[in-house]
Short mmCIF file of C-alpha atoms in Angstrom, two decimals:
data_model
loop_
_atom_site.label_atom_id
_atom_site.label_comp_id
_atom_site.label_asym_id
_atom_site.label_seq_id
_atom_site.Cartn_x
_atom_site.Cartn_y
_atom_site.Cartn_z
CA MET A 937 -26.03 -15.09 6.81
CA SER A 938 -24.05 -12.22 5.39
CA SER A 939 -25.96 -9.72 3.38
CA PHE A 940 -23.63 -8.94 0.50
CA LEU A 941 -23.94 -9.88 -3.12
CA TYR A 942 -20.59 -11.53 -3.51
CA ARG A 943 -18.85 -12.13 -6.76
CA ILE A 944 -18.08 -15.77 -6.07
CA PHE A 945 -14.69 -16.71 -7.43
CA ALA A 946 -15.35 -19.24 -10.18
CA ILE A 947 -13.04 -22.10 -10.92
CA THR A 948 -13.52 -23.87 -14.20
CA SER A 949 -11.76 -27.03 -15.31
CA MET A 950 -11.61 -27.86 -18.97
CA ALA A 951 -10.66 -31.04 -20.76
CA ILE A 952 -9.67 -31.13 -24.41
CA VAL A 953 -10.44 -34.36 -26.25
CA ILE A 954 -8.69 -34.78 -29.58
CA SER A 955 -9.37 -37.59 -32.05
CA SER A 956 -8.11 -38.27 -35.56
CA CYS A 957 -11.39 -36.98 -37.00
CA ASN A 958 -12.23 -33.88 -35.03
CA LYS A 959 -11.38 -31.61 -32.16
CA GLN A 960 -13.89 -30.96 -29.43
CA LEU A 961 -13.74 -28.74 -26.33
CA ILE A 962 -15.60 -30.34 -23.45
CA GLU A 963 -16.18 -28.16 -20.38
CA ASP A 964 -16.89 -29.49 -16.91
CA PRO A 965 -17.34 -26.30 -14.91
CA LYS A 966 -17.16 -25.93 -11.14
CA SER A 967 -19.59 -23.02 -11.09
CA SER A 968 -18.39 -21.58 -7.80
CA LEU A 969 -16.55 -22.29 -4.63
CA THR A 970 -19.03 -24.46 -2.74
CA PRO A 971 -18.71 -26.21 0.63
CA GLN A 972 -18.41 -29.50 -1.21
CA TYR A 973 -15.58 -28.21 -3.37
CA PHE A 974 -13.76 -26.72 -0.35
CA GLN A 975 -13.86 -30.13 1.28
CA THR A 976 -11.59 -31.58 -1.41
CA ALA A 977 -7.83 -31.10 -1.33
CA GLN A 978 -7.94 -29.41 -4.73
CA GLY A 979 -10.77 -27.08 -3.80
CA PHE A 980 -9.24 -26.21 -0.44
CA GLN A 981 -5.94 -25.21 -2.08
CA SER A 982 -7.68 -23.44 -4.97
CA GLY A 983 -9.68 -21.39 -2.52
CA LEU A 984 -6.55 -20.36 -0.65
CA ASP A 985 -4.82 -19.46 -3.92
CA ALA A 986 -7.82 -17.29 -4.83
CA ALA A 987 -7.74 -15.58 -1.43
CA TYR A 988 -4.09 -14.65 -1.97
CA ALA A 989 -4.67 -13.58 -5.58
CA GLY A 990 -7.45 -11.24 -4.47
CA ASN A 991 -4.84 -8.91 -3.05
CA ARG A 992 -3.74 -8.09 -6.60
CA ASN A 993 -7.00 -6.17 -6.96
CA LEU A 994 -5.76 -3.88 -4.19
CA TRP A 995 -1.98 -3.72 -3.86
CA GLY A 996 -0.84 -2.33 -7.19
CA SER A 997 -4.20 -0.99 -8.33
CA GLU A 998 -4.91 2.66 -8.95
CA LYS A 999 -7.93 2.34 -6.69
CA LEU A 1000 -6.07 1.55 -3.49
CA MET A 1001 -3.30 3.98 -4.40
CA THR A 1002 -5.85 6.77 -4.81
CA MET A 1003 -7.42 5.86 -1.47
CA THR A 1004 -4.12 6.03 0.41
CA VAL A 1005 -1.57 8.36 -1.24
CA PRO A 1006 -2.98 11.66 -2.59
CA GLY A 1007 -4.98 14.10 -0.48
CA THR A 1008 -2.43 13.83 2.33
CA ASP A 1009 0.50 15.91 3.55
CA GLU A 1010 2.88 13.82 1.39
CA PHE A 1011 1.30 13.86 -2.07
CA LYS A 1012 -1.07 16.03 -4.04
CA SER A 1013 -2.42 15.63 -7.57
CA GLY A 1014 -0.04 15.50 -10.49
CA GLY A 1015 -1.04 16.47 -14.01
CA GLY A 1016 -2.92 13.19 -14.46
CA GLY A 1017 -4.45 13.10 -10.99
CA ASN A 1018 -8.11 12.67 -10.09
CA SER A 1019 -9.77 16.07 -10.03
CA SER A 1020 -12.32 15.31 -7.32
CA PHE A 1021 -11.11 12.51 -5.08
CA ASN A 1022 -7.58 13.83 -4.58
CA VAL A 1023 -8.70 17.27 -3.41
CA TYR A 1024 -11.93 16.39 -1.54
CA ALA A 1025 -13.97 18.38 -4.07
CA SER A 1026 -17.76 18.47 -3.91
CA SER A 1027 -17.80 15.99 -6.80
CA TYR A 1028 -16.09 13.40 -4.56
CA ASP A 1029 -19.02 11.23 -3.57
CA ALA A 1030 -20.24 7.69 -3.01
CA SER A 1031 -20.36 6.89 -6.73
CA SER A 1032 -16.56 6.89 -7.09
CA GLU A 1033 -15.09 3.79 -8.70
CA PHE A 1034 -12.20 3.96 -6.24
CA LEU A 1035 -14.59 3.14 -3.40
CA TYR A 1036 -16.25 0.04 -4.81
CA GLY A 1037 -12.91 -0.93 -6.35
CA VAL A 1038 -11.69 -1.54 -2.81
CA TRP A 1039 -14.96 -2.57 -1.15
CA ASN A 1040 -15.95 -5.31 -3.60
CA PRO A 1041 -12.65 -7.25 -3.71
CA CYS A 1042 -12.35 -7.16 0.06
CA TYR A 1043 -15.74 -8.79 0.55
CA THR A 1044 -15.30 -11.21 -2.33
CA TYR A 1045 -12.12 -12.65 -0.83
CA ILE A 1046 -13.29 -12.45 2.77
CA ASN A 1047 -15.96 -14.88 1.65
CA THR A 1048 -13.33 -17.09 0.04
CA CYS A 1049 -11.34 -17.05 3.30
CA ASN A 1050 -14.51 -17.98 5.18
CA GLY A 1051 -14.95 -20.99 2.92
CA ILE A 1052 -11.46 -22.23 3.75
CA ILE A 1053 -11.82 -21.67 7.47
CA ASP A 1054 -15.33 -23.16 7.71
CA ASN A 1055 -14.44 -26.35 5.84
CA GLY A 1056 -11.07 -27.14 7.36
CA ALA A 1057 -12.53 -29.74 9.73
CA THR A 1058 -14.04 -31.78 6.88
CA VAL A 1059 -11.49 -31.46 4.08
CA THR A 1060 -10.12 -34.76 2.80
CA GLY A 1061 -6.80 -35.61 1.20
CA LEU A 1062 -4.66 -33.26 3.32
CA ASP A 1063 -2.82 -33.98 6.55
CA ALA A 1064 -3.88 -32.17 9.71
CA ASN A 1065 -0.80 -29.92 9.88
CA SER A 1066 -1.30 -28.72 6.30
CA VAL A 1067 -4.93 -27.93 6.99
CA LYS A 1068 -4.02 -26.05 10.18
CA GLN A 1069 -1.46 -23.89 8.38
CA LYS A 1070 -3.77 -23.11 5.47
CA ILE A 1071 -6.51 -22.04 7.86
CA ALA A 1072 -3.99 -19.78 9.61
CA GLU A 1073 -3.05 -18.28 6.23
CA ALA A 1074 -6.73 -17.64 5.47
CA LYS A 1075 -7.17 -15.92 8.83
CA PHE A 1076 -4.19 -13.66 8.14
CA LEU A 1077 -5.66 -12.73 4.76
CA ARG A 1078 -9.15 -12.21 6.17
CA ALA A 1079 -7.75 -9.93 8.88
CA ASN A 1080 -5.97 -7.88 6.20
CA TYR A 1081 -9.12 -7.44 4.15
CA TYR A 1082 -11.22 -6.47 7.16
CA PHE A 1083 -8.57 -4.09 8.49
CA LEU A 1084 -8.63 -2.16 5.22
CA LEU A 1085 -12.42 -1.96 5.23
CA LEU A 1086 -12.59 -0.89 8.87
CA ARG A 1087 -10.10 1.95 8.46
CA PHE A 1088 -11.65 3.30 5.28
CA PHE A 1089 -15.33 2.95 6.09
CA GLY A 1090 -15.76 2.58 9.87
CA PRO A 1091 -18.54 0.16 10.90
CA VAL A 1092 -18.89 -2.48 8.20
CA THR A 1093 -20.81 -5.70 7.71
CA LEU A 1094 -19.07 -8.51 9.56
CA SER A 1095 -19.40 -11.75 7.64
CA LYS A 1096 -17.97 -14.62 9.66
CA LYS A 1097 -19.23 -17.61 7.67
CA PHE A 1098 -19.05 -18.72 4.05
CA ILE A 1099 -21.98 -17.59 1.91
CA SER A 1100 -22.92 -19.42 -1.26
CA GLU A 1101 -26.18 -17.56 -1.95
CA PRO A 1102 -26.61 -13.79 -2.30
CA SER A 1103 -28.72 -11.78 0.08
CA THR A 1104 -30.39 -8.40 -0.30
CA SER A 1105 -30.26 -7.22 3.33
CA ALA A 1106 -27.36 -6.04 5.45
CA ASP A 1107 -26.33 -4.21 8.58
CA ARG A 1108 -23.10 -2.68 9.86
CA ALA A 1109 -21.32 -4.10 12.91
CA PRO A 1110 -19.83 -1.78 15.56
CA ILE A 1111 -16.13 -1.20 15.02
CA ALA A 1112 -15.37 -2.77 18.41
CA GLU A 1113 -16.82 -6.07 17.20
CA VAL A 1114 -14.85 -5.92 13.94
CA TYR A 1115 -11.63 -5.11 15.79
CA ASP A 1116 -12.14 -8.06 18.15
CA PHE A 1117 -12.65 -10.34 15.17
CA ILE A 1118 -9.48 -9.10 13.46
CA VAL A 1119 -7.40 -9.43 16.62
CA GLN A 1120 -8.52 -13.02 17.17
CA ASP A 1121 -7.80 -13.91 13.54
CA LEU A 1122 -4.28 -12.55 13.87
CA LYS A 1123 -3.61 -14.29 17.18
CA ASP A 1124 -4.67 -17.55 15.54
CA ALA A 1125 -2.49 -16.75 12.52
CA VAL A 1126 0.59 -16.08 14.67
CA ALA A 1127 0.09 -19.45 16.39
CA GLY A 1128 -0.42 -21.43 13.19
CA LEU A 1129 1.95 -19.94 10.61
CA PRO A 1130 5.62 -20.63 9.86
CA PRO A 1131 7.78 -18.16 11.78
CA SER A 1132 9.50 -16.13 9.08
CA PRO A 1133 9.38 -15.40 5.34
CA THR A 1134 13.12 -16.13 5.07
CA LEU A 1135 13.20 -19.55 6.77
CA ASN A 1136 12.18 -23.09 5.81
CA GLY A 1137 11.61 -22.40 2.13
CA VAL A 1138 8.55 -20.16 2.57
CA LEU A 1139 7.48 -18.89 -0.84
CA PRO A 1140 7.48 -15.12 -1.39
CA GLY A 1141 4.11 -13.60 -0.60
CA LYS A 1142 3.06 -16.35 1.80
CA ALA A 1143 1.75 -15.44 5.23
CA THR A 1144 4.06 -15.96 8.21
CA ALA A 1145 3.91 -15.38 11.95
CA ALA A 1146 6.30 -12.44 11.55
CA ALA A 1147 3.92 -10.69 9.15
CA ALA A 1148 0.92 -11.50 11.34
CA SER A 1149 2.73 -10.10 14.40
CA HIS A 1150 3.55 -6.89 12.56
CA LEU A 1151 -0.07 -6.51 11.48
CA LEU A 1152 -1.35 -7.32 14.96
CA ALA A 1153 0.84 -4.55 16.42
CA LYS A 1154 -0.60 -2.15 13.86
CA VAL A 1155 -4.17 -3.23 14.66
CA TYR A 1156 -3.65 -2.68 18.40
CA LEU A 1157 -2.09 0.71 17.70
CA THR A 1158 -4.91 1.78 15.39
CA ARG A 1159 -7.63 0.67 17.79
CA ALA A 1160 -5.93 2.54 20.62
CA TYR A 1161 -6.79 5.88 18.99
CA SER A 1162 -10.39 4.89 18.19
CA SER A 1163 -13.69 4.88 20.04
CA ALA A 1164 -13.22 1.10 20.48
CA LYS A 1165 -9.92 1.52 22.34
CA GLN A 1166 -8.97 -0.92 25.07
CA PRO A 1167 -6.90 0.17 28.09
CA ASP A 1168 -3.95 -2.03 27.11
CA ASP A 1169 -3.94 -1.38 23.35
CA PHE A 1170 -0.87 0.86 23.29
CA GLN A 1171 0.97 -1.54 25.58
CA ASN A 1172 -0.02 -4.54 23.46
CA ALA A 1173 1.06 -2.72 20.32
CA TYR A 1174 4.43 -1.96 21.87
CA ASN A 1175 4.93 -5.47 23.25
CA THR A 1176 3.98 -7.12 19.95
CA ALA A 1177 6.25 -4.94 17.84
CA LYS A 1178 9.09 -5.22 20.36
CA ALA A 1179 8.84 -9.02 20.45
CA LEU A 1180 9.20 -9.17 16.67
CA ILE A 1181 12.17 -6.79 16.73
CA ASP A 1182 13.85 -8.69 19.57
CA ASN A 1183 13.70 -11.91 17.54
CA VAL A 1184 14.94 -10.70 14.17
CA GLY A 1185 18.18 -12.64 14.52
CA THR A 1186 16.39 -15.93 15.12
CA LEU A 1187 13.96 -15.15 12.31
CA ASN A 1188 16.73 -14.22 9.85
CA LEU A 1189 15.19 -10.75 9.43
CA GLY A 1190 16.78 -7.33 9.60
CA LEU A 1191 17.04 -3.89 8.08
CA LEU A 1192 19.17 -3.82 4.96
CA PRO A 1193 22.31 -1.71 5.37
CA ASP A 1194 21.37 0.55 2.44
CA PHE A 1195 17.88 2.05 2.15
CA SER A 1196 18.17 2.04 -1.65
CA SER A 1197 18.37 -1.76 -1.67
CA VAL A 1198 14.95 -2.28 -0.10
CA PHE A 1199 13.08 -1.49 -3.32
CA SER A 1200 15.73 -2.63 -5.79
CA GLU A 1201 14.23 -4.53 -8.71
CA GLY A 1202 14.49 -8.26 -8.13
CA ASN A 1203 15.20 -7.83 -4.41
CA GLU A 1204 11.61 -7.79 -3.17
CA ALA A 1205 12.15 -10.92 -1.04
CA ASN A 1206 14.94 -9.36 1.03
CA ARG A 1207 15.34 -9.80 4.80
CA GLU A 1208 13.42 -6.60 5.55
CA VAL A 1209 10.24 -7.63 3.76
CA LEU A 1210 7.61 -9.22 6.00
CA TRP A 1211 4.83 -9.63 3.44
CA SER A 1212 4.41 -8.81 -0.23
CA VAL A 1213 1.73 -9.28 -2.86
CA GLN A 1214 2.95 -11.22 -5.87
CA HIS A 1215 2.19 -10.34 -9.48
CA THR A 1216 2.97 -12.41 -12.55
CA ALA A 1217 3.58 -11.79 -16.23
CA ASN A 1218 0.94 -14.40 -17.06
CA LEU A 1219 -2.26 -12.34 -17.25
CA THR A 1220 -4.33 -15.54 -17.13
CA TYR A 1221 -3.39 -15.82 -13.47
CA ASN A 1222 -2.51 -12.22 -12.68
CA GLY A 1223 -5.96 -10.79 -13.36
CA VAL A 1224 -4.95 -7.30 -12.27
CA SER A 1225 -1.49 -5.95 -13.00
CA SER A 1226 0.29 -3.32 -10.96
CA GLU A 1227 0.36 0.21 -12.35
CA LEU A 1228 2.22 1.75 -9.44
CA ASN A 1229 5.23 2.06 -11.73
CA PHE A 1230 3.25 4.66 -13.74
CA HIS A 1231 1.42 6.66 -11.07
CA TYR A 1232 4.38 8.62 -9.72
CA VAL A 1233 6.04 9.34 -13.08
CA MET A 1234 6.05 12.99 -14.24
CA GLY A 1235 5.73 14.11 -17.86
CA TYR A 1236 9.42 14.03 -18.76
CA GLU A 1237 8.68 13.09 -22.36
CA ASN A 1238 7.26 16.57 -22.95
CA TYR A 1239 10.65 18.20 -22.44
CA PRO A 1240 13.77 18.65 -24.61
CA GLY A 1241 16.09 15.72 -25.14
CA LEU A 1242 13.67 13.08 -23.87
CA VAL A 1243 11.20 10.52 -25.19
CA ARG A 1244 9.28 7.85 -23.33
CA SER A 1245 11.54 4.99 -22.28
CA MET A 1246 11.63 1.74 -20.33
CA ALA A 1247 14.05 3.30 -17.87
CA TYR A 1248 11.98 6.36 -17.03
CA GLY A 1249 8.50 4.86 -17.18
CA ARG A 1250 5.09 5.70 -18.54
CA PRO A 1251 4.11 9.15 -17.23
CA TYR A 1252 0.65 8.83 -15.73
CA GLY A 1253 1.45 11.66 -13.31
CA ARG A 1254 -1.29 10.75 -10.84
CA VAL A 1255 0.49 12.27 -7.84
CA GLN A 1256 3.38 14.57 -7.02
CA LEU A 1257 5.14 15.30 -3.76
CA THR A 1258 4.01 18.29 -1.72
CA SER A 1259 6.35 21.16 -1.01
CA TRP A 1260 6.25 20.14 2.65
CA LEU A 1261 7.48 16.62 1.88
CA GLY A 1262 10.30 17.70 -0.39
CA ASN A 1263 11.47 20.86 1.36
CA VAL A 1264 10.53 20.53 5.03
CA CYS A 1265 10.20 16.86 5.86
CA PHE A 1266 13.29 16.07 3.76
CA ALA A 1267 15.10 19.28 4.75
CA ASP A 1268 18.29 17.35 5.56
CA LYS A 1269 19.39 15.92 2.23
CA THR A 1270 23.01 15.57 3.33
CA ASN A 1271 22.96 13.17 6.26
CA ASP A 1272 19.62 11.59 5.40
CA THR A 1273 20.11 9.74 2.11
CA ARG A 1274 16.49 8.71 1.68
CA TYR A 1275 15.34 11.68 -0.41
CA TYR A 1276 17.71 11.00 -3.32
CA LYS A 1277 17.12 7.25 -2.97
CA THR A 1278 13.35 7.77 -3.16
CA PHE A 1279 13.05 10.44 -5.87
CA GLN A 1280 14.65 10.60 -9.30
CA SER A 1281 16.72 13.76 -9.73
CA VAL A 1282 18.41 13.28 -13.11
CA TRP A 1283 17.09 12.41 -16.57
CA LEU A 1284 19.71 11.74 -19.27
CA SER A 1285 18.91 12.62 -22.85
CA ASN A 1286 17.62 9.61 -24.80
CA SER A 1287 16.64 11.38 -28.03
CA ALA A 1288 19.15 13.18 -30.23
CA ASP A 1289 16.30 14.61 -32.31
CA LYS A 1290 14.83 16.43 -29.32
CA ILE A 1291 18.05 17.99 -28.04
CA PRO A 1292 17.75 21.79 -28.35
CA LYS A 1293 20.26 23.64 -30.52
CA VAL A 1294 21.94 27.04 -30.40
CA ASN A 1295 23.05 28.31 -33.82
CA GLY A 1296 22.61 24.78 -35.12
CA VAL A 1297 24.80 23.22 -32.42
CA PRO A 1298 23.21 20.82 -29.89
CA LYS A 1299 23.31 22.17 -26.34
CA TYR A 1300 24.37 18.76 -25.06
CA ALA A 1301 25.00 15.25 -26.34
CA LEU A 1302 22.90 12.10 -26.27
CA GLY A 1303 23.36 10.58 -22.81
CA ASP A 1304 24.11 13.93 -21.18
CA THR A 1305 21.85 15.44 -18.54
CA ALA A 1306 18.55 16.72 -19.97
CA ILE A 1307 16.77 17.50 -16.71
CA TYR A 1308 18.22 17.94 -13.23
CA MET A 1309 16.13 18.50 -10.10
CA PRO A 1310 18.56 19.13 -7.24
CA GLY A 1311 15.85 19.15 -4.58
CA VAL A 1312 17.15 22.49 -3.26
CA ASP A 1313 16.87 26.05 -4.50
CA VAL A 1314 19.23 27.58 -7.05
CA THR A 1315 19.40 31.11 -8.42
CA ASN A 1316 17.77 32.27 -11.62
CA ALA A 1317 21.24 33.13 -12.89
CA LYS A 1318 22.31 29.53 -12.37
CA ILE A 1319 19.19 28.25 -14.12
CA ASN A 1320 19.74 30.55 -17.10
CA ALA A 1321 23.41 29.60 -17.38
CA THR A 1322 22.74 25.86 -17.40
CA ARG A 1323 22.54 24.15 -20.78
CA TYR A 1324 20.07 21.52 -19.57
CA LEU A 1325 16.76 22.07 -17.77
CA LEU A 1326 17.59 22.88 -14.15
CA VAL A 1327 14.48 22.73 -11.96
CA PRO A 1328 14.53 23.76 -8.29
CA PRO A 1329 11.46 23.01 -6.14
CA ARG A 1330 9.95 26.47 -6.67
CA ASN A 1331 9.65 25.71 -10.40
CA TYR A 1332 7.84 22.37 -10.14
CA THR A 1333 4.64 22.19 -12.18
CA LEU A 1334 1.88 19.64 -12.74
CA GLN A 1335 4.07 18.02 -15.40
CA LEU A 1336 7.53 18.67 -13.98
CA TYR A 1337 8.50 17.29 -10.57
CA PRO A 1338 10.64 14.49 -9.09
CA THR A 1339 9.46 10.96 -9.85
CA MET A 1340 9.22 8.55 -6.94
CA THR A 1341 11.14 5.42 -7.91
CA LYS A 1342 10.12 2.77 -5.36
CA TYR A 1343 7.91 1.00 -7.93
CA GLN A 1344 9.86 1.60 -11.14
CA ASP A 1345 9.97 -1.47 -13.37
CA THR A 1346 12.56 -1.37 -16.14
CA LYS A 1347 12.03 -5.05 -16.97
CA ARG A 1348 8.33 -4.92 -17.87
CA ALA A 1349 7.34 -6.54 -21.14
CA GLY A 1350 6.83 -3.34 -23.12
CA ILE A 1351 7.22 0.38 -22.76
CA ASN A 1352 3.53 0.92 -21.96
CA ASP A 1353 3.01 -2.31 -20.03
CA PRO A 1354 2.23 -2.44 -16.31
CA SER A 1355 4.55 -3.92 -13.74
CA VAL A 1356 4.74 -7.49 -12.54
CA ARG A 1357 7.03 -6.66 -9.61
CA PRO A 1358 5.86 -7.84 -6.18
CA ILE A 1359 4.36 -5.06 -4.06
CA ILE A 1360 5.96 -4.77 -0.64
CA VAL A 1361 3.14 -4.30 1.88
CA TYR A 1362 4.77 -4.78 5.30
CA ARG A 1363 8.44 -4.36 6.10
CA LEU A 1364 10.54 -4.37 9.24
CA ALA A 1365 11.45 -0.66 9.21
CA GLU A 1366 7.78 0.06 9.88
CA THR A 1367 7.79 -2.36 12.82
CA TYR A 1368 10.40 -0.11 14.49
CA LEU A 1369 8.23 2.93 13.82
CA LEU A 1370 5.14 1.19 15.21
CA ALA A 1371 7.06 0.40 18.39
CA ALA A 1372 8.18 4.03 18.62
CA GLU A 1373 4.66 5.36 18.14
CA ALA A 1374 3.27 3.03 20.79
CA ALA A 1375 6.08 4.06 23.17
CA VAL A 1376 5.30 7.76 22.76
CA ASN A 1377 1.71 7.10 23.71
CA LEU A 1378 2.98 5.23 26.78
CA ASN A 1379 5.07 8.32 27.74
CA ASP A 1380 8.22 6.31 27.07
CA ASN A 1381 10.17 8.65 24.82
CA THR A 1382 13.43 6.92 25.66
CA ASN A 1383 12.42 3.75 23.84
CA ALA A 1384 10.64 5.74 21.14
CA ALA A 1385 13.91 7.50 20.35
CA LYS A 1386 15.80 4.21 20.48
CA TYR A 1387 13.64 2.59 17.81
CA ILE A 1388 13.51 5.68 15.60
CA ASN A 1389 17.29 6.01 15.75
CA VAL A 1390 17.74 2.50 14.38
CA VAL A 1391 15.81 3.54 11.27
CA ARG A 1392 17.58 6.90 11.04
CA ALA A 1393 21.04 5.37 11.43
CA ARG A 1394 20.36 3.17 8.40
CA ALA A 1395 19.19 6.26 6.51
CA ALA A 1396 22.64 7.84 6.92
CA PHE A 1397 24.39 5.07 4.98
CA PRO A 1398 26.89 5.36 3.38
CA ASN A 1399 28.24 8.87 3.93
CA GLY A 1400 25.83 10.63 6.27
CA ASP A 1401 26.72 11.60 9.81
CA VAL A 1402 24.97 9.04 12.02
CA ALA A 1403 25.46 11.20 15.11
CA ALA A 1404 23.73 14.09 13.36
CA MET A 1405 20.82 11.78 12.50
CA ASN A 1406 20.24 10.69 16.10
CA VAL A 1407 17.28 12.25 17.88
CA THR A 1408 16.86 12.66 21.61
CA PRO A 1409 13.84 11.61 23.66
CA ALA A 1410 12.95 15.27 24.14
CA GLN A 1411 12.55 15.69 20.37
CA ILE A 1412 10.04 12.88 19.99
CA THR A 1413 6.39 13.78 19.55
CA LEU A 1414 3.58 12.16 17.60
CA ASP A 1415 4.12 14.71 14.84
CA TYR A 1416 7.81 13.86 14.72
CA ILE A 1417 6.95 10.18 14.30
CA LEU A 1418 4.58 11.04 11.46
CA ASP A 1419 7.39 13.03 9.84
CA GLU A 1420 9.74 10.07 10.21
CA ARG A 1421 7.14 7.73 8.72
CA ALA A 1422 6.94 10.08 5.74
CA ARG A 1423 10.69 10.01 5.23
CA GLU A 1424 10.83 6.23 5.45
CA LEU A 1425 7.51 5.11 3.96
CA CYS A 1426 6.37 7.89 1.62
CA GLY A 1427 4.33 6.61 -1.29
CA GLU A 1428 3.93 3.11 0.18
CA GLN A 1429 0.12 3.29 0.31
CA THR A 1430 -0.20 3.90 4.01
CA ARG A 1431 -0.21 7.69 4.55
CA TRP A 1432 -3.93 8.47 4.48
CA LEU A 1433 -4.48 5.59 6.90
CA ASP A 1434 -1.65 6.82 9.16
CA LEU A 1435 -3.14 10.30 9.39
CA VAL A 1436 -6.62 8.96 10.07
CA ARG A 1437 -5.27 6.59 12.74
CA THR A 1438 -3.55 9.40 14.63
CA ASN A 1439 -6.48 11.82 14.17
CA LYS A 1440 -4.20 14.15 12.20
CA LEU A 1441 -5.67 13.99 8.69
CA VAL A 1442 -7.60 17.27 8.63
CA GLU A 1443 -4.95 19.20 10.55
CA ARG A 1444 -1.99 18.16 8.44
CA VAL A 1445 -3.75 18.35 5.08
CA LYS A 1446 -4.80 21.92 5.89
CA LEU A 1447 -1.23 22.74 6.87
CA TYR A 1448 0.70 21.04 4.09
CA ASN A 1449 -1.48 20.31 1.05
CA PRO A 1450 -2.54 23.59 -0.61
CA ASP A 1451 -4.78 21.84 -3.15
CA ALA A 1452 -6.76 19.67 -0.75
CA GLY A 1453 -6.50 21.82 2.38
CA PRO A 1454 -9.27 24.29 1.53
CA ASN A 1455 -11.78 21.50 0.88
CA ILE A 1456 -11.11 18.88 3.52
CA GLN A 1457 -13.67 18.51 6.32
CA GLN A 1458 -14.01 16.32 9.38
CA LYS A 1459 -16.36 14.01 7.47
CA HIS A 1460 -13.43 13.00 5.25
CA VAL A 1461 -11.83 10.88 7.97
CA LEU A 1462 -14.10 8.13 6.63
CA ARG A 1463 -14.70 7.27 3.02
CA PRO A 1464 -18.32 7.14 1.85
CA ILE A 1465 -19.94 3.73 1.58
CA PRO A 1466 -20.09 2.87 -2.15
CA GLN A 1467 -23.46 3.82 -3.61
CA SER A 1468 -23.57 0.47 -5.41
CA GLN A 1469 -23.57 -1.25 -2.01
CA ILE A 1470 -26.41 0.91 -0.71
CA ASP A 1471 -28.46 0.39 -3.87
CA ARG A 1472 -28.35 -3.40 -3.72
CA ILE A 1473 -29.70 -3.56 -0.17
CA ILE A 1474 -33.44 -3.71 -0.92
CA THR A 1475 -34.71 -5.88 1.96
CA GLY A 1476 -35.05 -4.67 5.53
CA ASN A 1477 -33.40 -1.52 6.80
CA LYS A 1478 -31.62 0.75 4.36
CA TYR A 1479 -27.85 0.37 4.45
CA PRO A 1480 -26.49 3.39 6.38
CA GLN A 1481 -24.23 5.91 4.65
CA ASN A 1482 -21.42 7.61 6.54
CA ASP A 1483 -22.21 11.06 7.89
CA GLY A 1484 -21.91 13.92 5.46
CA PHE A 1485 -22.20 11.90 2.26
#
């Protein structure tokens, strides 16, 4: 029996009985997901729905964003950033809400997945093919939850069966055992899922074999760097990613011609997206809304000519790009179009009252440029001669820096409301980069360059020089691949995990993040086990904490 105190997902059905004399609310609660409930068609489907919905607690939450984006070479704290977690300060410890905010949902919905998988053989009211596919979906979701836990925390408790009663004892399984479990889940998922998210009417956010293949390639690749590595992990990662890429035509998948289209509002089910987490405007079902549309927004409303708006977002300012990301990684802003398609450079005045005046005359009109961040240096003379606020990279502050726009939501319900846009988790451009990374580790720089150049050629659209974007096999190193991942995937909640996977976290944070670099230590390649988890293990051996915490 697993040893975690799970928050069992409750499903309650209510009936309202109305007569001419009175109104009465009669409740008939299903107190929890039980084996008996899973064995009904309704319970089986409800459990699977809950397992999907659990991802909303992660993808879109500030907790997972804080665990994956700041404290890396890409992003440091903005003006509203966490003062301990983001910079590995001494106050960053096991009591952080960001830790249990990831740990608890993962184990809650792993248990839900277990209930689906365990009861598939006895469920009634569903045909065998439907049951098989739903079990495959649950295995894909379970593998996702475990893969997050494993990469953040190292050895974790491996719960393989549904638990309906809490326990007060626990142990941690070796990472090799957890990896084997994840790999088998994903192999089963590939075999049992529909082939593609764009074929046969698959609903957005549903698991498919394409998404499971992508994740399996990433699991092999991650294990290959670890103490649990298998001799064929890099080869399996390469073969799995390559097989998906080779079949994109059959699967109706492909890179979009224009990088800017990938994250366009309303286009989150495009041919490049392999798996996304769905949100909804109905908070009854949404539970947790996405705030990613706020986290990257700088404090524009504090400057002349501007007030808070739907178009520019609510300025939480949790993170801002590092100088390395903006100036070095994105050094080529001419042929590589991704910088200006990722970061907002211009803010147009939306408040006549806040436009500055000279001798009573407004310096510019409503709708004119209020702030411009060219992304390259300009002279002080140019700055002083410009009527609007001209901000080169050397003048960025905690409140004034380019906003990343991948998660902007101009159609949210209200100006301060969170987003209900789907969160793109896996997309095909990363599959090419996974294949390239595996190839480098197989000493096959020719194929590594081939796959990277597919991504870079797209990045030149529409006016960049594709030939200038091509890289040669001799240029490809692991560091180059990490740079290319930053250009393509920056801010997509994968960077901390990428640097840990490649054993580059400490090195690159020290090199490129001046706020976090002085504090980071080798112990930070794992997150501390949440103190709340340790405290509730009161039977048997004490639950082990990660070294250094």
